[in-house]
Amino acid sequence: MLRKLKKLYINSKKNKSADHNGIMSEHILYSHPSVVIHLKHLFTFMMGHSYVPDSFTHGIIIPIIKDKRGDPTNVQNYRPITLSSIVSKIFEYYLLDKYSSFMPSDDLQFGFKHKIGCPNAIFLLRRVIEHFNDKGSNIYIASLDAVKAFYRINHCTLFSTIIKHGLPKCFVDILINWYSRLTVNIRWNNCLSSELCVFSGVRQGGDLSSVLFNMYINPIITSLKSSGLGCHLKRLYVGCILYADDIILLSASVLSLQKMLNICNHVGNNIGVAFNAIKSKCLYIGPNLHIVYRVL
């Protein structure tokens, strides 16, 4: 199994930067087959003792400028890219292969899923709009922008979430050990900052992180579904569409849309996800030219 996971990871991660130990994906890909045996023993010991090596918990952050024509002195104009241990990422594949059945994700979440992506979300959005417009009804839409959602995840809430999903104790224990010891250095012009502790957010670049994020934000979908507010196609609920941290709400009435926004705000406050009111937008699409009410 580890040999399969090794090839799966490396074949999709070639030509990437070396980690802080100087190891690249190609080092593992072209290594001696006995490396698989060593990885097997390492992962078995880690799961048995609920402990990860220090190199798994450390990362190097490289700030990458977003807009080269923008202000280089503005910290908001930089995107942090984290270099993590190559072996730790293979370990994440191992955890996903072993425990993915305990980590479900709602069908209305289209982010970070195999063979599912943005085109599928766009297709569903267009289908809902066309269906209601053909029936002579407007569709009222709210597009919500979550503020740095991946970096704001509360670790204690994350641990509580995976426990509620019934993940085995060995998985919970090793994740707690891993996330409670996260540290980073920032590299700038080949100089390293002092070591910093990380108290929130999921690890950048890992496939396990995306699955954990989907589980963490899933209460928003669950709450909207249980409310019954929003659009339905027959008995199928389609009142919200998520692509990672991007959320679109769909309603046939302004009043229902306002209630859905209130739910998102309430659930977001509970799990530590805030929405940017400036970047979030509301619009309506349809044949009826009504007075457009302001949605707060």
mmCIF file of N, CA, C and O in Angstrom, residues 188-279:
data_model
loop_
_atom_site.group_PDB
_atom_site.id
_atom_site.type_symbol
_atom_site.label_atom_id
_atom_site.label_comp_id
_atom_site.label_asym_id
_atom_site.label_seq_id
_atom_site.Cartn_x
_atom_site.Cartn_y
_atom_site.Cartn_z
ATOM 1 N N TRP A 188 13.271 35.198 3.723
ATOM 2 C CA TRP A 188 13.241 36.423 2.915
ATOM 3 C C TRP A 188 14.669 36.742 2.482
ATOM 4 O O TRP A 188 15.541 36.961 3.314
ATOM 5 N N ASN A 189 14.893 36.734 1.173
ATOM 6 C CA ASN A 189 16.240 37.000 0.623
ATOM 7 C C ASN A 189 17.299 36.094 1.253
ATOM 8 O O ASN A 189 18.364 36.534 1.685
ATOM 9 N N ASN A 190 16.958 34.799 1.310
ATOM 10 C CA ASN A 190 17.867 33.775 1.841
ATOM 11 C C ASN A 190 18.188 33.947 3.330
ATOM 12 O O ASN A 190 19.151 33.358 3.829
ATOM 13 N N CYS A 191 17.402 34.751 4.022
ATOM 14 C CA CYS A 191 17.553 34.909 5.476
ATOM 15 C C CYS A 191 16.326 34.319 6.166
ATOM 16 O O CYS A 191 15.208 34.433 5.652
ATOM 17 N N LEU A 192 16.526 33.683 7.311
ATOM 18 C CA LEU A 192 15.436 33.071 8.053
ATOM 19 C C LEU A 192 15.106 33.874 9.299
ATOM 20 O O LEU A 192 16.007 34.357 9.989
ATOM 21 N N SER A 193 13.829 34.000 9.553
ATOM 22 C CA SER A 193 13.386 34.662 10.778
ATOM 23 C C SER A 193 13.562 33.714 11.956
ATOM 24 O O SER A 193 13.929 32.539 11.798
ATOM 25 N N SER A 194 13.301 34.203 13.132
ATOM 26 C CA SER A 194 13.268 33.334 14.301
ATOM 27 C C SER A 194 12.056 32.397 14.191
ATOM 28 O O SER A 194 11.112 32.670 13.447
ATOM 29 N N GLU A 195 12.078 31.313 14.920
ATOM 30 C CA GLU A 195 11.009 30.318 14.834
ATOM 31 C C GLU A 195 9.731 30.834 15.486
ATOM 32 O O GLU A 195 9.751 31.409 16.568
ATOM 33 N N LEU A 196 8.613 30.610 14.791
ATOM 34 C CA LEU A 196 7.307 31.066 15.260
ATOM 35 C C LEU A 196 6.395 29.871 15.464
ATOM 36 O O LEU A 196 6.413 28.912 14.674
ATOM 37 N N CYS A 197 5.585 29.918 16.507
ATOM 38 C CA CYS A 197 4.602 28.866 16.767
ATOM 39 C C CYS A 197 3.308 29.173 16.007
ATOM 40 O O CYS A 197 2.914 30.335 15.883
ATOM 41 N N VAL A 198 2.653 28.126 15.519
ATOM 42 C CA VAL A 198 1.405 28.273 14.757
ATOM 43 C C VAL A 198 0.259 27.754 15.617
ATOM 44 O O VAL A 198 0.251 26.574 16.005
ATOM 45 N N PHE A 199 -0.712 28.618 15.899
ATOM 46 C CA PHE A 199 -1.807 28.256 16.805
ATOM 47 C C PHE A 199 -3.153 28.138 16.089
ATOM 48 O O PHE A 199 -4.160 27.830 16.735
ATOM 49 N N SER A 200 -3.209 28.397 14.795
ATOM 50 C CA SER A 200 -4.472 28.291 14.060
ATOM 51 C C SER A 200 -4.188 27.939 12.610
ATOM 52 O O SER A 200 -3.058 28.079 12.138
ATOM 53 N N GLY A 201 -5.217 27.479 11.919
ATOM 54 C CA GLY A 201 -5.083 27.166 10.508
ATOM 55 C C GLY A 201 -4.683 25.721 10.258
ATOM 56 O O GLY A 201 -4.208 25.017 11.151
ATOM 57 N N VAL A 202 -4.905 25.275 9.006
ATOM 58 C CA VAL A 202 -4.467 23.940 8.598
ATOM 59 C C VAL A 202 -3.136 24.048 7.873
ATOM 60 O O VAL A 202 -2.780 25.104 7.355
ATOM 61 N N ARG A 203 -2.380 22.962 7.852
ATOM 62 C CA ARG A 203 -1.076 22.951 7.205
ATOM 63 C C ARG A 203 -1.237 23.180 5.706
ATOM 64 O O ARG A 203 -2.052 22.532 5.048
ATOM 65 N N GLN A 204 -0.444 24.070 5.171
ATOM 66 C CA GLN A 204 -0.554 24.401 3.752
ATOM 67 C C GLN A 204 0.118 23.328 2.903
ATOM 68 O O GLN A 204 1.189 22.826 3.236
ATOM 69 N N GLY A 205 -0.538 22.981 1.783
ATOM 70 C CA GLY A 205 0.066 22.080 0.815
ATOM 71 C C GLY A 205 -0.212 20.613 1.023
ATOM 72 O O GLY A 205 0.118 19.785 0.172
ATOM 73 N N GLY A 206 -0.829 20.246 2.132
ATOM 74 C CA GLY A 206 -1.104 18.841 2.393
ATOM 75 C C GLY A 206 -2.503 18.444 1.964
ATOM 76 O O GLY A 206 -3.452 19.212 2.124
ATOM 77 N N ASP A 207 -2.640 17.225 1.413
ATOM 78 C CA ASP A 207 -3.950 16.764 0.987
ATOM 79 C C ASP A 207 -4.876 16.490 2.165
ATOM 80 O O ASP A 207 -6.092 16.606 2.046
ATOM 81 N N LEU A 208 -4.325 16.125 3.309
ATOM 82 C CA LEU A 208 -5.144 15.932 4.494
ATOM 83 C C LEU A 208 -5.763 17.247 4.945
ATOM 84 O O LEU A 208 -6.903 17.272 5.425
ATOM 85 N N SER A 209 -5.040 18.349 4.772
ATOM 86 C CA SER A 209 -5.530 19.664 5.206
ATOM 87 C C SER A 209 -6.822 20.044 4.498
ATOM 88 O O SER A 209 -7.740 20.598 5.104
ATOM 89 N N SER A 210 -6.910 19.738 3.198
ATOM 90 C CA SER A 210 -8.112 20.094 2.443
ATOM 91 C C SER A 210 -9.323 19.302 2.924
ATOM 92 O O SER A 210 -10.433 19.833 3.009
ATOM 93 N N VAL A 211 -9.107 18.039 3.270
ATOM 94 C CA VAL A 211 -10.209 17.216 3.775
ATOM 95 C C VAL A 211 -10.649 17.705 5.156
ATOM 96 O O VAL A 211 -11.847 17.783 5.449
ATOM 97 N N LEU A 212 -9.679 18.058 5.992
ATOM 98 C CA LEU A 212 -10.005 18.592 7.325
ATOM 99 C C LEU A 212 -10.769 19.910 7.204
ATOM 100 O O LEU A 212 -11.702 20.164 7.974
ATOM 101 N N PHE A 213 -10.384 20.738 6.234
ATOM 102 C CA PHE A 213 -11.078 22.010 6.046
ATOM 103 C C PHE A 213 -12.532 21.776 5.640
ATOM 104 O O PHE A 213 -13.435 22.458 6.143
ATOM 105 N N ASN A 214 -12.776 20.834 4.725
ATOM 106 C CA ASN A 214 -14.146 20.545 4.308
ATOM 107 C C ASN A 214 -14.995 20.084 5.485
ATOM 108 O O ASN A 214 -16.171 20.441 5.606
ATOM 109 N N MET A 215 -14.401 19.270 6.367
ATOM 110 C CA MET A 215 -15.124 18.831 7.557
ATOM 111 C C MET A 215 -15.404 20.009 8.485
ATOM 112 O O MET A 215 -16.484 20.109 9.083
ATOM 113 N N TYR A 216 -14.449 20.905 8.596
ATOM 114 C CA TYR A 216 -14.557 22.036 9.523
ATOM 115 C C TYR A 216 -15.666 22.997 9.110
ATOM 116 O O TYR A 216 -16.407 23.510 9.957
ATOM 117 N N ILE A 217 -15.781 23.231 7.789
ATOM 118 C CA ILE A 217 -16.752 24.224 7.305
ATOM 119 C C ILE A 217 -18.105 23.591 6.992
ATOM 120 O O ILE A 217 -19.072 24.302 6.698
ATOM 121 N N ASN A 218 -18.202 22.273 7.092
ATOM 122 C CA ASN A 218 -19.433 21.564 6.751
ATOM 123 C C ASN A 218 -20.646 21.990 7.592
ATOM 124 O O ASN A 218 -21.774 21.924 7.095
ATOM 125 N N PRO A 219 -20.488 22.429 8.866
ATOM 126 C CA PRO A 219 -21.670 22.868 9.633
ATOM 127 C C PRO A 219 -22.470 23.980 8.961
ATOM 128 O O PRO A 219 -23.674 24.107 9.217
ATOM 129 N N ILE A 220 -21.832 24.775 8.114
ATOM 130 C CA ILE A 220 -22.582 25.821 7.402
ATOM 131 C C ILE A 220 -23.594 25.179 6.465
ATOM 132 O O ILE A 220 -24.768 25.580 6.420
ATOM 133 N N ILE A 221 -23.164 24.156 5.729
ATOM 134 C CA ILE A 221 -24.080 23.459 4.822
ATOM 135 C C ILE A 221 -25.170 22.751 5.616
ATOM 136 O O ILE A 221 -26.362 22.813 5.267
ATOM 137 N N THR A 222 -24.772 22.081 6.686
ATOM 138 C CA THR A 222 -25.733 21.338 7.507
ATOM 139 C C THR A 222 -26.808 22.255 8.079
ATOM 140 O O THR A 222 -28.006 21.920 8.070
ATOM 141 N N SER A 223 -26.411 23.414 8.566
ATOM 142 C CA SER A 223 -27.368 24.354 9.157
ATOM 143 C C SER A 223 -28.324 24.917 8.115
ATOM 144 O O SER A 223 -29.520 25.074 8.374
ATOM 145 N N LEU A 224 -27.802 25.214 6.938
ATOM 146 C CA LEU A 224 -28.660 25.729 5.865
ATOM 147 C C LEU A 224 -29.661 24.670 5.419
ATOM 148 O O LEU A 224 -30.834 24.968 5.172
ATOM 149 N N LYS A 225 -29.196 23.437 5.305
ATOM 150 C CA LYS A 225 -30.100 22.359 4.901
ATOM 151 C C LYS A 225 -31.206 22.146 5.924
ATOM 152 O O LYS A 225 -32.381 21.989 5.563
ATOM 153 N N SER A 226 -30.844 22.117 7.195
ATOM 154 C CA SER A 226 -31.835 21.874 8.242
ATOM 155 C C SER A 226 -32.851 22.997 8.352
ATOM 156 O O SER A 226 -33.979 22.783 8.800
ATOM 157 N N SER A 227 -32.463 24.200 7.949
ATOM 158 C CA SER A 227 -33.394 25.336 7.995
ATOM 159 C C SER A 227 -34.465 25.233 6.916
ATOM 160 O O SER A 227 -35.548 25.804 7.056
ATOM 161 N N GLY A 228 -34.162 24.532 5.828
ATOM 162 C CA GLY A 228 -35.109 24.429 4.723
ATOM 163 C C GLY A 228 -35.175 25.663 3.848
ATOM 164 O O GLY A 228 -35.953 25.712 2.896
ATOM 165 N N LEU A 229 -34.365 26.663 4.169
ATOM 166 C CA LEU A 229 -34.370 27.905 3.397
ATOM 167 C C LEU A 229 -33.531 27.747 2.134
ATOM 168 O O LEU A 229 -32.531 27.038 2.127
ATOM 169 N N GLY A 230 -33.924 28.440 1.089
ATOM 170 C CA GLY A 230 -33.158 28.389 -0.147
ATOM 171 C C GLY A 230 -33.844 27.552 -1.201
ATOM 172 O O GLY A 230 -34.966 27.068 -1.027
ATOM 173 N N CYS A 231 -33.171 27.361 -2.312
ATOM 174 C CA CYS A 231 -33.749 26.697 -3.474
ATOM 175 C C CYS A 231 -33.729 25.177 -3.337
ATOM 176 O O CYS A 231 -32.832 24.598 -2.718
ATOM 177 N N HIS A 232 -34.751 24.559 -3.947
ATOM 178 C CA HIS A 232 -34.832 23.101 -4.041
ATOM 179 C C HIS A 232 -35.164 22.737 -5.487
ATOM 180 O O HIS A 232 -35.937 23.437 -6.147
ATOM 181 N N LEU A 233 -34.580 21.656 -5.968
ATOM 182 C CA LEU A 233 -34.981 21.060 -7.238
ATOM 183 C C LEU A 233 -35.708 19.768 -6.883
ATOM 184 O O LEU A 233 -35.084 18.767 -6.546
ATOM 185 N N LYS A 234 -37.031 19.847 -6.898
ATOM 186 C CA LYS A 234 -37.880 18.788 -6.371
ATOM 187 C C LYS A 234 -37.523 18.605 -4.889
ATOM 188 O O LYS A 234 -37.693 19.513 -4.111
ATOM 189 N N ARG A 235 -36.971 17.445 -4.497
ATOM 190 C CA ARG A 235 -36.630 17.237 -3.091
ATOM 191 C C ARG A 235 -35.143 17.451 -2.824
ATOM 192 O O ARG A 235 -34.687 17.255 -1.692
ATOM 193 N N LEU A 236 -34.415 17.843 -3.829
ATOM 194 C CA LEU A 236 -32.973 18.040 -3.690
ATOM 195 C C LEU A 236 -32.670 19.462 -3.247
ATOM 196 O O LEU A 236 -33.066 20.428 -3.911
ATOM 197 N N TYR A 237 -31.969 19.599 -2.129
ATOM 198 C CA TYR A 237 -31.616 20.928 -1.632
ATOM 199 C C TYR A 237 -30.430 21.482 -2.414
ATOM 200 O O TYR A 237 -29.377 20.847 -2.513
ATOM 201 N N VAL A 238 -30.600 22.672 -2.973
ATOM 202 C CA VAL A 238 -29.528 23.339 -3.733
ATOM 203 C C VAL A 238 -29.445 24.804 -3.310
ATOM 204 O O VAL A 238 -29.152 25.685 -4.119
ATOM 205 N N GLY A 239 -29.708 25.076 -2.037
ATOM 206 C CA GLY A 239 -29.720 26.449 -1.548
ATOM 207 C C GLY A 239 -28.346 27.047 -1.346
ATOM 208 O O GLY A 239 -28.217 28.256 -1.143
ATOM 209 N N CYS A 240 -27.301 26.219 -1.381
ATOM 210 C CA CYS A 240 -25.946 26.736 -1.260
ATOM 211 C C CYS A 240 -24.999 25.880 -2.084
ATOM 212 O O CYS A 240 -25.222 24.685 -2.274
ATOM 213 N N ILE A 241 -23.961 26.519 -2.584
ATOM 214 C CA ILE A 241 -22.916 25.837 -3.347
ATOM 215 C C ILE A 241 -21.584 26.322 -2.793
ATOM 216 O O ILE A 241 -21.342 27.523 -2.707
ATOM 217 N N LEU A 242 -20.724 25.385 -2.421
ATOM 218 C CA LEU A 242 -19.417 25.746 -1.869
ATOM 219 C C LEU A 242 -18.310 25.215 -2.764
ATOM 220 O O LEU A 242 -18.388 24.093 -3.271
ATOM 221 N N TYR A 243 -17.295 26.035 -2.935
ATOM 222 C CA TYR A 243 -16.050 25.588 -3.547
ATOM 223 C C TYR A 243 -14.935 25.998 -2.592
ATOM 224 O O TYR A 243 -14.516 27.155 -2.585
ATOM 225 N N ALA A 244 -14.546 25.045 -1.740
ATOM 226 C CA ALA A 244 -13.594 25.330 -0.660
ATOM 227 C C ALA A 244 -14.210 26.371 0.275
ATOM 228 O O ALA A 244 -15.256 26.133 0.867
ATOM 229 N N ASP A 245 -13.618 27.585 0.360
ATOM 230 C CA ASP A 245 -14.147 28.606 1.260
ATOM 231 C C ASP A 245 -15.029 29.627 0.554
ATOM 232 O O ASP A 245 -15.464 30.600 1.174
ATOM 233 N N ASP A 246 -15.299 29.428 -0.733
ATOM 234 C CA ASP A 246 -16.199 30.316 -1.479
ATOM 235 C C ASP A 246 -17.620 29.782 -1.386
ATOM 236 O O ASP A 246 -17.874 28.618 -1.718
ATOM 237 N N ILE A 247 -18.548 30.637 -0.958
ATOM 238 C CA ILE A 247 -19.921 30.204 -0.696
ATOM 239 C C ILE A 247 -20.891 31.030 -1.533
ATOM 240 O O ILE A 247 -20.807 32.258 -1.577
ATOM 241 N N ILE A 248 -21.817 30.339 -2.205
ATOM 242 C CA ILE A 248 -22.896 30.995 -2.938
ATOM 243 C C ILE A 248 -24.226 30.526 -2.355
ATOM 244 O O ILE A 248 -24.466 29.320 -2.224
ATOM 245 N N LEU A 249 -25.067 31.483 -1.984
ATOM 246 C CA LEU A 249 -26.397 31.183 -1.466
ATOM 247 C C LEU A 249 -27.427 31.479 -2.545
ATOM 248 O O LEU A 249 -27.330 32.502 -3.240
ATOM 249 N N LEU A 250 -28.424 30.599 -2.667
ATOM 250 C CA LEU A 250 -29.453 30.726 -3.709
ATOM 251 C C LEU A 250 -30.832 30.670 -3.069
ATOM 252 O O LEU A 250 -31.140 29.733 -2.319
ATOM 253 N N SER A 251 -31.653 31.666 -3.384
ATOM 254 C CA SER A 251 -32.994 31.724 -2.807
ATOM 255 C C SER A 251 -33.961 32.319 -3.812
ATOM 256 O O SER A 251 -33.574 33.120 -4.672
ATOM 257 N N ALA A 252 -35.224 31.929 -3.682
ATOM 258 C CA ALA A 252 -36.263 32.488 -4.550
ATOM 259 C C ALA A 252 -36.914 33.717 -3.936
ATOM 260 O O ALA A 252 -37.793 34.324 -4.549
ATOM 261 N N SER A 253 -36.478 34.106 -2.742
ATOM 262 C CA SER A 253 -37.022 35.315 -2.115
ATOM 263 C C SER A 253 -35.932 36.040 -1.349
ATOM 264 O O SER A 253 -34.982 35.424 -0.859
ATOM 265 N N VAL A 254 -36.085 37.359 -1.248
ATOM 266 C CA VAL A 254 -35.117 38.176 -0.533
ATOM 267 C C VAL A 254 -35.149 37.871 0.955
ATOM 268 O O VAL A 254 -34.099 37.805 1.620
ATOM 269 N N LEU A 255 -36.345 37.655 1.500
ATOM 270 C CA LEU A 255 -36.471 37.388 2.933
ATOM 271 C C LEU A 255 -35.729 36.105 3.321
ATOM 272 O O LEU A 255 -35.017 36.069 4.337
ATOM 273 N N SER A 256 -35.900 35.060 2.521
ATOM 274 C CA SER A 256 -35.206 33.802 2.814
ATOM 275 C C SER A 256 -33.697 33.961 2.699
ATOM 276 O O SER A 256 -32.939 33.393 3.486
ATOM 277 N N LEU A 257 -33.278 34.754 1.722
ATOM 278 C CA LEU A 257 -31.841 34.979 1.548
ATOM 279 C C LEU A 257 -31.258 35.683 2.761
ATOM 280 O O LEU A 257 -30.155 35.355 3.215
ATOM 281 N N GLN A 258 -31.996 36.652 3.296
ATOM 282 C CA GLN A 258 -31.526 37.352 4.493
ATOM 283 C C GLN A 258 -31.394 36.384 5.675
ATOM 284 O O GLN A 258 -30.415 36.430 6.426
ATOM 285 N N LYS A 259 -32.358 35.488 5.822
ATOM 286 C CA LYS A 259 -32.299 34.505 6.911
ATOM 287 C C LYS A 259 -31.108 33.564 6.711
ATOM 288 O O LYS A 259 -30.462 33.158 7.684
ATOM 289 N N MET A 260 -30.822 33.208 5.468
ATOM 290 C CA MET A 260 -29.677 32.330 5.183
ATOM 291 C C MET A 260 -28.363 33.034 5.516
ATOM 292 O O MET A 260 -27.426 32.421 6.040
ATOM 293 N N LEU A 261 -28.299 34.325 5.229
ATOM 294 C CA LEU A 261 -27.106 35.099 5.585
ATOM 295 C C LEU A 261 -26.922 35.146 7.101
ATOM 296 O O LEU A 261 -25.796 35.053 7.607
ATOM 297 N N ASN A 262 -28.035 35.279 7.814
ATOM 298 C CA ASN A 262 -27.958 35.285 9.273
ATOM 299 C C ASN A 262 -27.431 33.952 9.805
ATOM 300 O O ASN A 262 -26.653 33.916 10.770
ATOM 301 N N ILE A 263 -27.866 32.856 9.191
ATOM 302 C CA ILE A 263 -27.398 31.530 9.601
ATOM 303 C C ILE A 263 -25.899 31.398 9.361
ATOM 304 O O ILE A 263 -25.152 30.920 10.217
ATOM 305 N N CYS A 264 -25.438 31.823 8.190
ATOM 306 C CA CYS A 264 -24.007 31.757 7.862
ATOM 307 C C CYS A 264 -23.186 32.585 8.849
ATOM 308 O O CYS A 264 -22.106 32.157 9.289
ATOM 309 N N ASN A 265 -23.704 33.748 9.194
ATOM 310 C CA ASN A 265 -23.001 34.605 10.143
ATOM 311 C C ASN A 265 -22.943 33.961 11.521
ATOM 312 O O ASN A 265 -21.899 33.980 12.190
ATOM 313 N N HIS A 266 -24.056 33.362 11.950
ATOM 314 C CA HIS A 266 -24.113 32.733 13.280
ATOM 315 C C HIS A 266 -23.180 31.524 13.355
ATOM 316 O O HIS A 266 -22.386 31.391 14.303
ATOM 317 N N VAL A 267 -23.258 30.637 12.350
ATOM 318 C CA VAL A 267 -22.409 29.442 12.340
ATOM 319 C C VAL A 267 -20.943 29.835 12.184
ATOM 320 O O VAL A 267 -20.053 29.266 12.815
ATOM 321 N N GLY A 268 -20.706 30.850 11.333
ATOM 322 C CA GLY A 268 -19.342 31.321 11.135
ATOM 323 C C GLY A 268 -18.724 31.831 12.428
ATOM 324 O O GLY A 268 -17.555 31.571 12.716
ATOM 325 N N ASN A 269 -19.507 32.539 13.225
ATOM 326 C CA ASN A 269 -19.006 33.024 14.514
ATOM 327 C C ASN A 269 -18.660 31.863 15.451
ATOM 328 O O ASN A 269 -17.698 31.936 16.213
ATOM 329 N N ASN A 270 -19.448 30.791 15.372
ATOM 330 C CA ASN A 270 -19.213 29.643 16.247
ATOM 331 C C ASN A 270 -17.929 28.890 15.889
ATOM 332 O O ASN A 270 -17.253 28.348 16.775
ATOM 333 N N ILE A 271 -17.598 28.841 14.600
ATOM 334 C CA ILE A 271 -16.418 28.072 14.178
ATOM 335 C C ILE A 271 -15.235 28.972 13.816
ATOM 336 O O ILE A 271 -14.196 28.484 13.365
ATOM 337 N N GLY A 272 -15.406 30.281 13.992
ATOM 338 C CA GLY A 272 -14.292 31.193 13.753
ATOM 339 C C GLY A 272 -14.080 31.591 12.309
ATOM 340 O O GLY A 272 -12.976 31.973 11.929
ATOM 341 N N VAL A 273 -15.132 31.512 11.493
ATOM 342 C CA VAL A 273 -15.047 31.928 10.088
ATOM 343 C C VAL A 273 -15.775 33.255 9.934
ATOM 344 O O VAL A 273 -16.972 33.351 10.204
ATOM 345 N N ALA A 274 -15.032 34.276 9.505
ATOM 346 C CA ALA A 274 -15.620 35.611 9.323
ATOM 347 C C ALA A 274 -15.771 35.904 7.834
ATOM 348 O O ALA A 274 -15.009 35.398 7.008
ATOM 349 N N PHE A 275 -16.766 36.715 7.493
ATOM 350 C CA PHE A 275 -17.034 37.050 6.102
ATOM 351 C C PHE A 275 -16.747 38.529 5.854
ATOM 352 O O PHE A 275 -17.067 39.386 6.681
ATOM 353 N N ASN A 276 -16.141 38.793 4.716
ATOM 354 C CA ASN A 276 -15.792 40.151 4.330
ATOM 355 C C ASN A 276 -16.988 40.800 3.647
ATOM 356 O O ASN A 276 -17.353 40.428 2.523
ATOM 357 N N ALA A 277 -17.618 41.764 4.323
ATOM 358 C CA ALA A 277 -18.822 42.406 3.788
ATOM 359 C C ALA A 277 -18.532 43.204 2.525
ATOM 360 O O ALA A 277 -19.406 43.358 1.663
ATOM 361 N N ILE A 278 -17.310 43.720 2.399
ATOM 362 C CA ILE A 278 -16.968 44.533 1.224
ATOM 363 C C ILE A 278 -16.863 43.666 -0.029
ATOM 364 O O ILE A 278 -17.347 44.032 -1.111
ATOM 365 N N LYS A 279 -16.227 42.502 0.105
ATOM 366 C CA LYS A 279 -16.042 41.623 -1.049
ATOM 367 C C LYS A 279 -17.241 40.717 -1.315
ATOM 368 O O LYS A 279 -17.358 40.149 -2.400
#
